[in-house]
């Protein structure tokens, strides 16, 4: 079984709809991240969480919100989706030990906003 | 914020060739990581390499932190090496990873 899972894997929605992307991990890591990737570009950090009570904004948090329901679960919400949020979204985790910041990624969610 | 530049942007090679990918960054960083994104979109961490040299099979990486660059070497390329190679650096100011735009590698049989 995959260590980091994301649901759904693909989603098509309409402008103005509320969308939630979910991430679960079995690696036992404290730290979790949400990124978006636009075509031909690297990843940009949306939000990150170093433990259940810690939530931090990344480079591009506007239009997004997150919830860390448990150590293993980190959800990303788009309250009112817009077309320029069409992208590939990745969840990642990392540990807090040696080489703590080595990040492990889920398979991604491809989101299309029409 | 910190700038991360990767070169070349695209690289097409025949199977069996060797290649060197470069990552330059504009300020001192906590660490640097190399990732491979396969044609299906999956991201795999290749190296965590804030300084020095590491090797893993046909891949190796060297980071010279004082000169703010890192190199990824791929020897005896295989078609499965195709994809996009990213470097990402962790900013000292806020511990966030900043990503380069990637090098797209195509290995032809």
Tab-separated table of N, CA, C and O in Angstrom, chain A residues 22-26 28-34 48-55 66-75 91-93:
chain	number	residue	atom	x	y	z
A	22	UNK	N	-8.219	15.382	-0.053
A	22	UNK	CA	-7.804	14.741	1.182
A	22	UNK	C	-6.474	14.017	1.017
A	22	UNK	O	-6.159	13.497	-0.053
A	23	UNK	N	-5.734	13.995	2.096
A	23	UNK	CA	-4.431	13.338	2.114
A	23	UNK	C	-4.309	12.518	3.390
A	23	UNK	O	-4.604	13.019	4.482
A	24	UNK	N	-3.871	11.285	3.246
A	24	UNK	CA	-3.613	10.414	4.390
A	24	UNK	C	-2.233	9.793	4.255
A	24	UNK	O	-1.785	9.511	3.149
A	25	UNK	N	-1.575	9.565	5.396
A	25	UNK	CA	-0.238	8.962	5.348
A	25	UNK	C	-0.089	7.913	6.445
A	25	UNK	O	-0.663	8.037	7.530
A	26	UNK	N	0.669	6.888	6.112
A	26	UNK	CA	0.942	5.809	7.067
A	26	UNK	C	2.414	5.786	7.465
A	26	UNK	O	2.899	4.824	8.042
A	28	UNK	N	3.843	7.801	9.565
A	28	UNK	CA	4.057	8.237	10.944
A	28	UNK	C	4.780	9.562	11.057
A	28	UNK	O	5.328	9.895	12.110
A	29	UNK	N	4.799	10.329	9.973
A	29	UNK	CA	5.488	11.613	9.980
A	29	UNK	C	4.643	12.695	10.634
A	29	UNK	O	3.421	12.700	10.539
A	30	UNK	N	5.341	13.636	11.275
A	30	UNK	CA	4.647	14.753	11.917
A	30	UNK	C	4.283	15.849	10.924
A	30	UNK	O	3.292	16.541	11.086
A	31	UNK	N	5.093	16.017	9.896
A	31	UNK	CA	4.977	17.186	9.030
A	31	UNK	C	4.251	16.830	7.744
A	31	UNK	O	4.551	15.820	7.115
A	32	UNK	N	3.316	17.699	7.354
A	32	UNK	CA	2.578	17.485	6.114
A	32	UNK	C	2.466	18.790	5.346
A	32	UNK	O	2.473	19.879	5.950
A	33	UNK	N	2.352	18.676	4.013
A	33	UNK	CA	2.424	19.833	3.121
A	33	UNK	C	1.395	19.676	1.996
A	33	UNK	O	1.119	18.558	1.559
A	34	UNK	N	0.932	20.819	1.499
A	34	UNK	CA	0.149	20.846	0.265
A	34	UNK	C	0.849	21.763	-0.736
A	34	UNK	O	1.190	22.909	-0.398
A	48	UNK	N	1.431	24.326	5.105
A	48	UNK	CA	2.153	23.228	5.721
A	48	UNK	C	1.841	23.183	7.207
A	48	UNK	O	1.419	24.175	7.809
A	49	UNK	N	2.072	21.983	7.767
A	49	UNK	CA	1.718	21.729	9.167
A	49	UNK	C	2.818	20.888	9.783
A	49	UNK	O	3.120	19.801	9.296
A	50	UNK	N	3.409	21.355	10.877
A	50	UNK	CA	4.490	20.613	11.521
A	50	UNK	C	3.976	19.687	12.620
A	50	UNK	O	4.706	18.822	13.088
A	51	UNK	N	2.759	19.906	13.085
A	51	UNK	CA	2.075	18.929	13.920
A	51	UNK	C	0.594	19.281	13.924
A	51	UNK	O	0.183	20.236	13.275
A	52	UNK	N	-0.197	18.532	14.651
A	52	UNK	CA	-1.656	18.659	14.567
A	52	UNK	C	-2.131	20.069	14.929
A	52	UNK	O	-3.094	20.567	14.360
A	53	UNK	N	-1.429	20.733	15.814
A	53	UNK	CA	-1.867	22.063	16.256
A	53	UNK	C	-1.151	23.193	15.537
A	53	UNK	O	-1.293	24.364	15.921
A	54	UNK	N	-0.366	22.858	14.517
A	54	UNK	CA	0.446	23.855	13.838
A	54	UNK	C	0.078	23.927	12.368
A	54	UNK	O	0.201	22.932	11.646
A	55	UNK	N	-0.404	25.076	11.917
A	55	UNK	CA	-0.765	25.298	10.514
A	55	UNK	C	-0.086	26.589	10.067
A	55	UNK	O	-0.166	27.609	10.780
A	66	UNK	N	-6.960	24.835	5.004
A	66	UNK	CA	-6.571	23.461	5.329
A	66	UNK	C	-7.106	23.080	6.698
A	66	UNK	O	-7.465	23.925	7.515
A	67	UNK	N	-7.117	21.770	6.920
A	67	UNK	CA	-7.494	21.215	8.212
A	67	UNK	C	-6.608	20.010	8.495
A	67	UNK	O	-6.468	19.132	7.647
A	68	UNK	N	-6.001	19.989	9.690
A	68	UNK	CA	-5.187	18.828	10.096
A	68	UNK	C	-6.002	18.062	11.132
A	68	UNK	O	-6.014	18.373	12.322
A	69	UNK	N	-6.711	17.068	10.639
A	69	UNK	CA	-7.673	16.362	11.501
A	69	UNK	C	-6.988	15.402	12.474
A	69	UNK	O	-7.531	15.064	13.522
A	70	UNK	N	-5.814	14.941	12.101
A	70	UNK	CA	-5.056	13.986	12.906
A	70	UNK	C	-3.637	14.000	12.373
A	70	UNK	O	-3.361	14.613	11.339
A	71	UNK	N	-2.731	13.302	13.061
A	71	UNK	CA	-1.362	13.280	12.570
A	71	UNK	C	-1.315	12.756	11.140
A	71	UNK	O	-0.512	13.207	10.328
A	72	UNK	N	-2.198	11.815	10.834
A	72	UNK	CA	-2.128	11.145	9.538
A	72	UNK	C	-2.968	11.803	8.453
A	72	UNK	O	-2.932	11.360	7.309
A	73	UNK	N	-3.739	12.834	8.757
A	73	UNK	CA	-4.680	13.384	7.780
A	73	UNK	C	-4.559	14.900	7.668
A	73	UNK	O	-4.570	15.613	8.679
A	74	UNK	N	-4.520	15.359	6.413
A	74	UNK	CA	-4.353	16.797	6.140
A	74	UNK	C	-5.187	17.091	4.912
A	74	UNK	O	-4.915	16.558	3.833
A	75	UNK	N	-6.215	17.943	5.052
A	75	UNK	CA	-7.133	18.217	3.955
A	75	UNK	C	-6.949	19.633	3.440
A	75	UNK	O	-6.676	20.557	4.221
A	91	UNK	N	0.215	16.326	-2.052
A	91	UNK	CA	0.426	16.284	-0.625
A	91	UNK	C	1.790	15.638	-0.377
A	91	UNK	O	2.213	14.752	-1.135
A	92	UNK	N	2.490	16.085	0.655
A	92	UNK	CA	3.787	15.510	0.991
A	92	UNK	C	3.921	15.415	2.504
A	92	UNK	O	3.223	16.115	3.254
A	93	UNK	N	4.834	14.548	2.942
A	93	UNK	CA	5.115	14.407	4.369
A	93	UNK	C	6.621	14.410	4.594
A	93	UNK	O	7.400	14.125	3.674
